[in-house]
Amino acid sequence: MHLTFARSGRSPFVLFFLFLLVDCSTAFRITGAPGGFGSNGERPLRYEIHDFANPGPAFDLYILALRDFQLLNQTDPLSYFQIAGIHGFPRVSWDGVAGSGGYPGFCMHASTPFPTWHRPYLALYEQLIWQHAQNIARTYPDDQREQYVNASVTLRHPYWDWAVHPALPDVVAEPRITVNTPIGWRTMDNPLYQYVFQSNAAGNGFPLSDPMANFSRTVRWWDQTTKSSNQSAATAALLANAASIQSLVYQMFTALTDYTAFSCTWPGGQQNTGNNIETIHNSIHNSIGGYGHMQFPEVAGFDPVFYLHHANVDRLFAMWQALYPDSYMEPTVNAYGSYYEPVGFVDTAATALAPFHSDDGSTMFTSHDVRSTATFGYSYPELPDWELNPDQLAAHVRAIVNSLYGPSTNSTVRRASEEIKSRSTNIADSFGNISLDLARHLNVNNLNTQWSITVLVDRFPLDTSFSIDFFMGDAPHEVSQWPTAANLIGTYAQFNPANVTLFHPNGFPEGQVRGEIPMTHTLAVGVSRGVLRDLSPQSVVPLLQKALTWKVRTPAGEEVPVTALSGLSLSVSTRPVVPRTARNRFPQYGAVQWLDSVTEGKPCGAGRAH
Ligand SMILES: *[C@@H]1O[C@H](CO)[C@@H](O)[C@H](O)[C@H]1NC(C)=O
Ligand SMILES: *[C@@H]1O[C@H](CO)[C@@H](O)[C@H](O)[C@H]1NC(C)=O
Ligand SMILES: *[C@@H]1O[C@H](CO)[C@@H](O)[C@H](O)[C@H]1NC(C)=O
Ligand SMILES: *[C@@H]1O[C@H](CO)[C@@H](O)[C@H](O)[C@H]1NC(C)=O
Ligand SMILES: *[C@@H]1O[C@H](CO)[C@@H](O)[C@H](O)[C@H]1NC(C)=O
Ligand SMILES: *[C@@H]1O[C@H](CO)[C@@H](O)[C@H](O)[C@H]1NC(C)=O
Ligand SMILES: *[C@@H]1O[C@H](CO)[C@@H](O)[C@H](O)[C@H]1NC(C)=O
């Protein structure tokens, strides 16, 4: 394989010369991991990290392959550094494909190719891990070699289902790790814990003034005072949002039947209360990163947990596709652009997913090409598409979605006592501390009423990223306690660069994004604790008028006035639900009713989402 790279900033003559070279040289053909297929179309599975991270050849090979990958010299086009850099920094070409747009990377966000762009990206990463694993497996001693070679062939990248396991997995949070290597059991630096840069900001090609440029390694919840990461802060933030995230994932599957609504935060074609896969994904980036690489798109790809997170996003996408196989990408305007696509470009299923080549020439994958995971030779445990017809597969996925994300018990939400407790009860205590177990026990995702907050806001209202935390009752005094407050309802997280001004010195692109924060879990807990009569508007509206509050913070932990978020409008809605009656059926949702009076008169409160 021979690659030629055109860096931006060269003279037109040099660029032209490189262009000629690219044309007659060989592009890197992305196939996904190319082995382990069965004779009936069976493909190896990407496993959940908690099932995958057990002692054994597949896990050993994955860790050792990832380590070798990270140690490749960053000048190598197939190094971890350069692959991670496709997503954001450094803003240079990859595999002969150059960009010129304002956004820091090739990645597609807030536009309908968001799910499809990340599919070949993950396949490329998986393919390179797989190649490293082939070489490592052959070096095991005779008595182990065949077992390791076999495992290397079916090796696929694991995913982390944060909607069921809302804690940073131990295998990601521990600095050291022990695996069986070709020379015996060894304890080594854990390549899932962090990536160590080989150069400084200038050598990496990062803009020196960017707040994330000078870190020598990836960090999570960086504490400016102690100068260290706080991995347990990530778990605390994930737990505080767990019930909210699980409701969003369940409704993403059960209520979103149209690709445009499902795919991203772009508000066009809005036909629901703001839920979409990108909002959910943004929230996880925010919870893992804190002030750290996962929080910011220009550097997120360097944290190795990115690929566990995005394998899950891809899995949710593939499961959604099995449910709604006829809905796919319609032409939509990319209001914000990427490094490759200019602002205003119309994305269709035939648009190139740059810089990913489908052959060794100049052809790039399109969303149409990547519609099936079979294109890249993998599947997920929920999707044995080679043994089920499309109807059977959809029914199979519905049953799994119900049991994983809408788990049911025989209890119903019932008041703890006949007497509504005194209104002097502390609101924050009465509606707080909601674990996933409690939400499951209360059947939160299969009740006959739902409540949500809808967020509409400008894509770039500030010069950095931000989050909006919603509380029942008052927010804690300290900003640092907001993300994990016991009375947090949920967090809306924008996934913006650490310094927006740096990329848009002449003003930020206009346009809005949307998201949803479910509230049913909070209200159902109030009913079960006897402090709210029921989930009807008559009971809920007066409570929310009094008790629903929200605050805005930056990733660095600074409060921002709510009114500083241009274009922000917050609306509350409810809708009736006919709960599901069979394990492979979904609930039926009634019409959305906007309850203008809940937020009107409060900062950025709007009657309805428009
Ligand atoms: C990577 O390769 C470059 C160019 O060959 C060399 O100057 C540099 O020292 C290498 N870096 C490492 C970490 O080996
Ligand atoms: C490796 O795979 C081959 C072919 O599927 C099989 O015959 C063999 O038993 C496997 N060996 C081990 C040690 O699992
Ligand atoms: C990063 O380091 C460089 C070189 O020391 C310095 O010029 C720059 O101001 C630093 N950037 C930040 C954001 O601190
Ligand atoms: C880390 O974060 C957790 C959860 O937010 C917090 O309780 C703990 O005090 C933090 N540790 C340090 C050393 O700051
Ligand atoms: C719910 O109740 C039905 C009938 O009473 C029973 O068969 C079933 O096992 C119960 N399910 C759970 C999860 O308790
Ligand atoms: C919530 O949990 C915290 C910490 O476990 C505890 O201090 C507090 O009393 C709990 N509040 C309620 C209302 O259960
Ligand atoms: C963002 O970048 C601009 C332009 O380079 C610079 O003036 C500003 O200080 C930066 N802000 C932050 C928060 O780094």
PDB file of N, CA and C in Angstrom, residues 467-533:
ATOM      1  N   SER A 467     -23.537  22.731  28.640  1.00  0.00           N
ATOM      2  CA  SER A 467     -24.593  21.791  29.028  1.00  0.00           C
ATOM      3  C   SER A 467     -25.682  22.553  29.757  1.00  0.00           C
ATOM      4  N   ILE A 468     -26.921  22.057  29.620  1.00  0.00           N
ATOM      5  CA  ILE A 468     -28.034  22.606  30.403  1.00  0.00           C
ATOM      6  C   ILE A 468     -28.497  21.495  31.346  1.00  0.00           C
ATOM      7  N   ASP A 469     -28.429  21.744  32.651  1.00  0.00           N
ATOM      8  CA  ASP A 469     -28.892  20.769  33.643  1.00  0.00           C
ATOM      9  C   ASP A 469     -30.294  21.161  34.094  1.00  0.00           C
ATOM     10  N   PHE A 470     -31.197  20.185  34.116  1.00  0.00           N
ATOM     11  CA  PHE A 470     -32.571  20.418  34.582  1.00  0.00           C
ATOM     12  C   PHE A 470     -32.745  19.766  35.950  1.00  0.00           C
ATOM     13  N   PHE A 471     -33.356  20.506  36.870  1.00  0.00           N
ATOM     14  CA  PHE A 471     -33.514  20.026  38.246  1.00  0.00           C
ATOM     15  C   PHE A 471     -34.973  20.077  38.675  1.00  0.00           C
ATOM     16  N   MET A 472     -35.308  19.215  39.630  1.00  0.00           N
ATOM     17  CA  MET A 472     -36.574  19.355  40.340  1.00  0.00           C
ATOM     18  C   MET A 472     -36.233  20.057  41.653  1.00  0.00           C
ATOM     19  N   GLY A 473     -36.683  21.290  41.782  1.00  0.00           N
ATOM     20  CA  GLY A 473     -36.251  22.107  42.912  1.00  0.00           C
ATOM     21  C   GLY A 473     -34.995  22.878  42.531  1.00  0.00           C
ATOM     22  N   ASP A 474     -34.356  23.460  43.532  1.00  0.00           N
ATOM     23  CA  ASP A 474     -33.207  24.320  43.244  1.00  0.00           C
ATOM     24  C   ASP A 474     -31.954  23.519  42.932  1.00  0.00           C
ATOM     25  N   ALA A 475     -31.100  24.083  42.062  1.00  0.00           N
ATOM     26  CA  ALA A 475     -29.799  23.483  41.770  1.00  0.00           C
ATOM     27  C   ALA A 475     -28.913  23.609  43.008  1.00  0.00           C
ATOM     28  N   PRO A 476     -27.989  22.652  43.203  1.00  0.00           N
ATOM     29  CA  PRO A 476     -27.016  22.816  44.286  1.00  0.00           C
ATOM     30  C   PRO A 476     -26.259  24.132  44.114  1.00  0.00           C
ATOM     31  N   HIS A 477     -25.736  24.637  45.210  1.00  0.00           N
ATOM     32  CA  HIS A 477     -25.041  25.921  45.177  1.00  0.00           C
ATOM     33  C   HIS A 477     -23.789  25.858  44.296  1.00  0.00           C
ATOM     34  N   GLU A 478     -23.005  24.794  44.425  1.00  0.00           N
ATOM     35  CA  GLU A 478     -21.741  24.665  43.698  1.00  0.00           C
ATOM     36  C   GLU A 478     -21.976  24.127  42.286  1.00  0.00           C
ATOM     37  N   VAL A 479     -21.437  24.808  41.278  1.00  0.00           N
ATOM     38  CA  VAL A 479     -21.580  24.341  39.892  1.00  0.00           C
ATOM     39  C   VAL A 479     -21.035  22.914  39.746  1.00  0.00           C
ATOM     40  N   SER A 480     -19.945  22.615  40.451  1.00  0.00           N
ATOM     41  CA  SER A 480     -19.323  21.291  40.310  1.00  0.00           C
ATOM     42  C   SER A 480     -20.263  20.164  40.736  1.00  0.00           C
ATOM     43  N   GLN A 481     -21.304  20.508  41.521  1.00  0.00           N
ATOM     44  CA  GLN A 481     -22.234  19.456  41.965  1.00  0.00           C
ATOM     45  C   GLN A 481     -23.438  19.288  41.038  1.00  0.00           C
ATOM     46  N   TRP A 482     -23.587  20.171  40.070  1.00  0.00           N
ATOM     47  CA  TRP A 482     -24.756  20.055  39.184  1.00  0.00           C
ATOM     48  C   TRP A 482     -24.811  18.736  38.412  1.00  0.00           C
ATOM     49  N   PRO A 483     -23.689  18.312  37.776  1.00  0.00           N
ATOM     50  CA  PRO A 483     -23.807  17.124  36.914  1.00  0.00           C
ATOM     51  C   PRO A 483     -24.219  15.859  37.659  1.00  0.00           C
ATOM     52  N   THR A 484     -24.025  15.830  38.977  1.00  0.00           N
ATOM     53  CA  THR A 484     -24.311  14.602  39.722  1.00  0.00           C
ATOM     54  C   THR A 484     -25.329  14.838  40.832  1.00  0.00           C
ATOM     55  N   ALA A 485     -26.054  15.957  40.754  1.00  0.00           N
ATOM     56  CA  ALA A 485     -26.997  16.279  41.835  1.00  0.00           C
ATOM     57  C   ALA A 485     -28.065  15.197  41.968  1.00  0.00           C
ATOM     58  N   ALA A 486     -28.471  14.908  43.201  1.00  0.00           N
ATOM     59  CA  ALA A 486     -29.507  13.889  43.430  1.00  0.00           C
ATOM     60  C   ALA A 486     -30.823  14.307  42.776  1.00  0.00           C
ATOM     61  N   ASN A 487     -31.075  15.610  42.671  1.00  0.00           N
ATOM     62  CA  ASN A 487     -32.348  16.061  42.093  1.00  0.00           C
ATOM     63  C   ASN A 487     -32.221  16.474  40.620  1.00  0.00           C
ATOM     64  N   LEU A 488     -31.136  16.001  39.965  1.00  0.00           N
ATOM     65  CA  LEU A 488     -30.999  16.237  38.520  1.00  0.00           C
ATOM     66  C   LEU A 488     -32.051  15.408  37.772  1.00  0.00           C
ATOM     67  N   ILE A 489     -32.768  16.046  36.855  1.00  0.00           N
ATOM     68  CA  ILE A 489     -33.713  15.297  36.006  1.00  0.00           C
ATOM     69  C   ILE A 489     -32.950  14.714  34.829  1.00  0.00           C
ATOM     70  N   GLY A 490     -32.078  15.532  34.240  1.00  0.00           N
ATOM     71  CA  GLY A 490     -31.270  15.096  33.112  1.00  0.00           C
ATOM     72  C   GLY A 490     -30.484  16.277  32.580  1.00  0.00           C
ATOM     73  N   THR A 491     -29.499  15.987  31.741  1.00  0.00           N
ATOM     74  CA  THR A 491     -28.621  17.014  31.188  1.00  0.00           C
ATOM     75  C   THR A 491     -28.744  17.050  29.674  1.00  0.00           C
ATOM     76  N   TYR A 492     -28.953  18.229  29.118  1.00  0.00           N
ATOM     77  CA  TYR A 492     -28.846  18.415  27.671  1.00  0.00           C
ATOM     78  C   TYR A 492     -27.428  18.864  27.381  1.00  0.00           C
ATOM     79  N   ALA A 493     -26.699  18.117  26.533  1.00  0.00           N
ATOM     80  CA  ALA A 493     -25.289  18.435  26.281  1.00  0.00           C
ATOM     81  C   ALA A 493     -25.084  18.781  24.822  1.00  0.00           C
ATOM     82  N   GLN A 494     -24.496  19.932  24.572  1.00  0.00           N
ATOM     83  CA  GLN A 494     -24.061  20.269  23.218  1.00  0.00           C
ATOM     84  C   GLN A 494     -22.667  19.671  23.029  1.00  0.00           C
ATOM     85  N   PHE A 495     -22.311  19.305  21.812  1.00  0.00           N
ATOM     86  CA  PHE A 495     -20.992  18.701  21.549  1.00  0.00           C
ATOM     87  C   PHE A 495     -20.251  19.666  20.631  1.00  0.00           C
ATOM     88  N   ASN A 496     -19.771  20.759  21.223  1.00  0.00           N
ATOM     89  CA  ASN A 496     -19.117  21.819  20.449  1.00  0.00           C
ATOM     90  C   ASN A 496     -17.630  21.867  20.788  1.00  0.00           C
ATOM     91  N   PRO A 497     -16.821  22.462  19.900  1.00  0.00           N
ATOM     92  CA  PRO A 497     -15.393  22.573  20.187  1.00  0.00           C
ATOM     93  C   PRO A 497     -15.106  23.398  21.447  1.00  0.00           C
ATOM     94  N   ALA A 498     -13.896  23.176  21.998  1.00  0.00           N
ATOM     95  CA  ALA A 498     -13.494  23.923  23.189  1.00  0.00           C
ATOM     96  C   ALA A 498     -13.394  25.410  22.885  1.00  0.00           C
ATOM     97  N   ASN A 499     -13.020  25.726  21.659  1.00  0.00           N
ATOM     98  CA  ASN A 499     -12.930  27.126  21.255  1.00  0.00           C
ATOM     99  C   ASN A 499     -13.555  27.279  19.868  1.00  0.00           C
ATOM    100  N   VAL A 500     -14.788  27.747  19.840  1.00  0.00           N
ATOM    101  CA  VAL A 500     -15.516  27.869  18.571  1.00  0.00           C
ATOM    102  C   VAL A 500     -14.938  29.017  17.735  1.00  0.00           C
ATOM    103  N   THR A 501     -14.512  30.072  18.406  1.00  0.00           N
ATOM    104  CA  THR A 501     -13.979  31.250  17.709  1.00  0.00           C
ATOM    105  C   THR A 501     -12.797  30.892  16.810  1.00  0.00           C
ATOM    106  N   LEU A 502     -11.980  29.970  17.307  1.00  0.00           N
ATOM    107  CA  LEU A 502     -10.794  29.552  16.568  1.00  0.00           C
ATOM    108  C   LEU A 502     -11.151  29.026  15.178  1.00  0.00           C
ATOM    109  N   PHE A 503     -12.304  28.357  15.075  1.00  0.00           N
ATOM    110  CA  PHE A 503     -12.696  27.752  13.792  1.00  0.00           C
ATOM    111  C   PHE A 503     -13.565  28.669  12.955  1.00  0.00           C
ATOM    112  N   HIS A 504     -14.207  29.600  13.616  1.00  0.00           N
ATOM    113  CA  HIS A 504     -15.109  30.498  12.885  1.00  0.00           C
ATOM    114  C   HIS A 504     -14.765  31.942  13.249  1.00  0.00           C
ATOM    115  N   PRO A 505     -13.557  32.386  12.860  1.00  0.00           N
ATOM    116  CA  PRO A 505     -13.116  33.732  13.266  1.00  0.00           C
ATOM    117  C   PRO A 505     -14.013  34.830  12.705  1.00  0.00           C
ATOM    118  N   ASN A 506     -14.730  34.554  11.613  1.00  0.00           N
ATOM    119  CA  ASN A 506     -15.574  35.586  11.007  1.00  0.00           C
ATOM    120  C   ASN A 506     -17.037  35.447  11.399  1.00  0.00           C
ATOM    121  N   GLY A 507     -17.303  34.761  12.499  1.00  0.00           N
ATOM    122  CA  GLY A 507     -18.684  34.585  12.949  1.00  0.00           C
ATOM    123  C   GLY A 507     -19.109  33.135  12.807  1.00  0.00           C
ATOM    124  N   PHE A 508     -19.964  32.689  13.707  1.00  0.00           N
ATOM    125  CA  PHE A 508     -20.365  31.283  13.726  1.00  0.00           C
ATOM    126  C   PHE A 508     -21.502  31.046  12.730  1.00  0.00           C
ATOM    127  N   PRO A 509     -21.544  29.850  12.086  1.00  0.00           N
ATOM    128  CA  PRO A 509     -22.679  29.540  11.213  1.00  0.00           C
ATOM    129  C   PRO A 509     -23.986  29.604  12.001  1.00  0.00           C
ATOM    130  N   GLU A 510     -25.029  30.091  11.347  1.00  0.00           N
ATOM    131  CA  GLU A 510     -26.325  30.174  12.018  1.00  0.00           C
ATOM    132  C   GLU A 510     -27.050  28.846  11.908  1.00  0.00           C
ATOM    133  N   GLY A 511     -28.058  28.679  12.722  1.00  0.00           N
ATOM    134  CA  GLY A 511     -28.873  27.475  12.652  1.00  0.00           C
ATOM    135  C   GLY A 511     -29.034  26.881  14.032  1.00  0.00           C
ATOM    136  N   GLN A 512     -30.043  26.011  14.140  1.00  0.00           N
ATOM    137  CA  GLN A 512     -30.402  25.482  15.450  1.00  0.00           C
ATOM    138  C   GLN A 512     -30.241  23.974  15.529  1.00  0.00           C
ATOM    139  N   VAL A 513     -30.198  23.479  16.738  1.00  0.00           N
ATOM    140  CA  VAL A 513     -30.242  22.044  17.012  1.00  0.00           C
ATOM    141  C   VAL A 513     -31.292  21.805  18.102  1.00  0.00           C
ATOM    142  N   ARG A 514     -31.619  20.534  18.289  1.00  0.00           N
ATOM    143  CA  ARG A 514     -32.702  20.221  19.228  1.00  0.00           C
ATOM    144  C   ARG A 514     -32.328  19.007  20.060  1.00  0.00           C
ATOM    145  N   GLY A 515     -33.041  18.849  21.159  1.00  0.00           N
ATOM    146  CA  GLY A 515     -32.849  17.671  21.994  1.00  0.00           C
ATOM    147  C   GLY A 515     -34.007  17.521  22.951  1.00  0.00           C
ATOM    148  N   GLU A 516     -34.058  16.366  23.613  1.00  0.00           N
ATOM    149  CA  GLU A 516     -35.155  16.097  24.542  1.00  0.00           C
ATOM    150  C   GLU A 516     -34.598  15.591  25.864  1.00  0.00           C
ATOM    151  N   ILE A 517     -35.223  15.980  26.953  1.00  0.00           N
ATOM    152  CA  ILE A 517     -34.918  15.434  28.274  1.00  0.00           C
ATOM    153  C   ILE A 517     -36.201  14.820  28.823  1.00  0.00           C
ATOM    154  N   PRO A 518     -36.232  13.508  29.019  1.00  0.00           N
ATOM    155  CA  PRO A 518     -37.438  12.889  29.581  1.00  0.00           C
ATOM    156  C   PRO A 518     -37.604  13.274  31.057  1.00  0.00           C
ATOM    157  N   MET A 519     -38.849  13.380  31.493  1.00  0.00           N
ATOM    158  CA  MET A 519     -39.128  13.706  32.902  1.00  0.00           C
ATOM    159  C   MET A 519     -39.986  12.655  33.579  1.00  0.00           C
ATOM    160  N   THR A 520     -40.431  11.646  32.815  1.00  0.00           N
ATOM    161  CA  THR A 520     -41.381  10.681  33.377  1.00  0.00           C
ATOM    162  C   THR A 520     -40.796   9.985  34.600  1.00  0.00           C
ATOM    163  N   HIS A 521     -39.478   9.661  34.558  1.00  0.00           N
ATOM    164  CA  HIS A 521     -38.877   8.965  35.701  1.00  0.00           C
ATOM    165  C   HIS A 521     -38.988   9.792  36.981  1.00  0.00           C
ATOM    166  N   THR A 522     -38.730  11.094  36.862  1.00  0.00           N
ATOM    167  CA  THR A 522     -38.774  11.968  38.037  1.00  0.00           C
ATOM    168  C   THR A 522     -40.196  12.039  38.605  1.00  0.00           C
ATOM    169  N   LEU A 523     -41.159  12.184  37.703  1.00  0.00           N
ATOM    170  CA  LEU A 523     -42.544  12.348  38.152  1.00  0.00           C
ATOM    171  C   LEU A 523     -43.089  11.033  38.717  1.00  0.00           C
ATOM    172  N   ALA A 524     -42.731   9.913  38.083  1.00  0.00           N
ATOM    173  CA  ALA A 524     -43.217   8.612  38.567  1.00  0.00           C
ATOM    174  C   ALA A 524     -42.689   8.332  39.979  1.00  0.00           C
ATOM    175  N   VAL A 525     -41.466   8.748  40.231  1.00  0.00           N
ATOM    176  CA  VAL A 525     -40.902   8.567  41.572  1.00  0.00           C
ATOM    177  C   VAL A 525     -41.678   9.410  42.586  1.00  0.00           C
ATOM    178  N   GLY A 526     -42.054  10.630  42.187  1.00  0.00           N
ATOM    179  CA  GLY A 526     -42.853  11.474  43.072  1.00  0.00           C
ATOM    180  C   GLY A 526     -44.187  10.824  43.406  1.00  0.00           C
ATOM    181  N   VAL A 527     -44.808  10.202  42.404  1.00  0.00           N
ATOM    182  CA  VAL A 527     -46.083   9.512  42.649  1.00  0.00           C
ATOM    183  C   VAL A 527     -45.849   8.339  43.608  1.00  0.00           C
ATOM    184  N   SER A 528     -44.807   7.571  43.357  1.00  0.00           N
ATOM    185  CA  SER A 528     -44.571   6.385  44.193  1.00  0.00           C
ATOM    186  C   SER A 528     -44.217   6.779  45.630  1.00  0.00           C
ATOM    187  N   ARG A 529     -43.652   7.983  45.795  1.00  0.00           N
ATOM    188  CA  ARG A 529     -43.305   8.413  47.154  1.00  0.00           C
ATOM    189  C   ARG A 529     -44.428   9.217  47.816  1.00  0.00           C
ATOM    190  N   GLY A 530     -45.544   9.311  47.117  1.00  0.00           N
ATOM    191  CA  GLY A 530     -46.698   9.952  47.741  1.00  0.00           C
ATOM    192  C   GLY A 530     -46.651  11.462  47.785  1.00  0.00           C
ATOM    193  N   VAL A 531     -45.843  12.085  46.945  1.00  0.00           N
ATOM    194  CA  VAL A 531     -45.783  13.543  46.953  1.00  0.00           C
ATOM    195  C   VAL A 531     -46.413  14.155  45.699  1.00  0.00           C
ATOM    196  N   LEU A 532     -46.884  13.328  44.794  1.00  0.00           N
ATOM    197  CA  LEU A 532     -47.580  13.800  43.594  1.00  0.00           C
ATOM    198  C   LEU A 532     -48.762  12.842  43.393  1.00  0.00           C
ATOM    199  N   ARG A 533     -49.943  13.419  43.097  1.00  0.00           N
ATOM    200  CA  ARG A 533     -51.138  12.577  43.064  1.00  0.00           C
ATOM    201  C   ARG A 533     -51.095  11.586  41.897  1.00  0.00           C
TER     202      ARG A 533
END
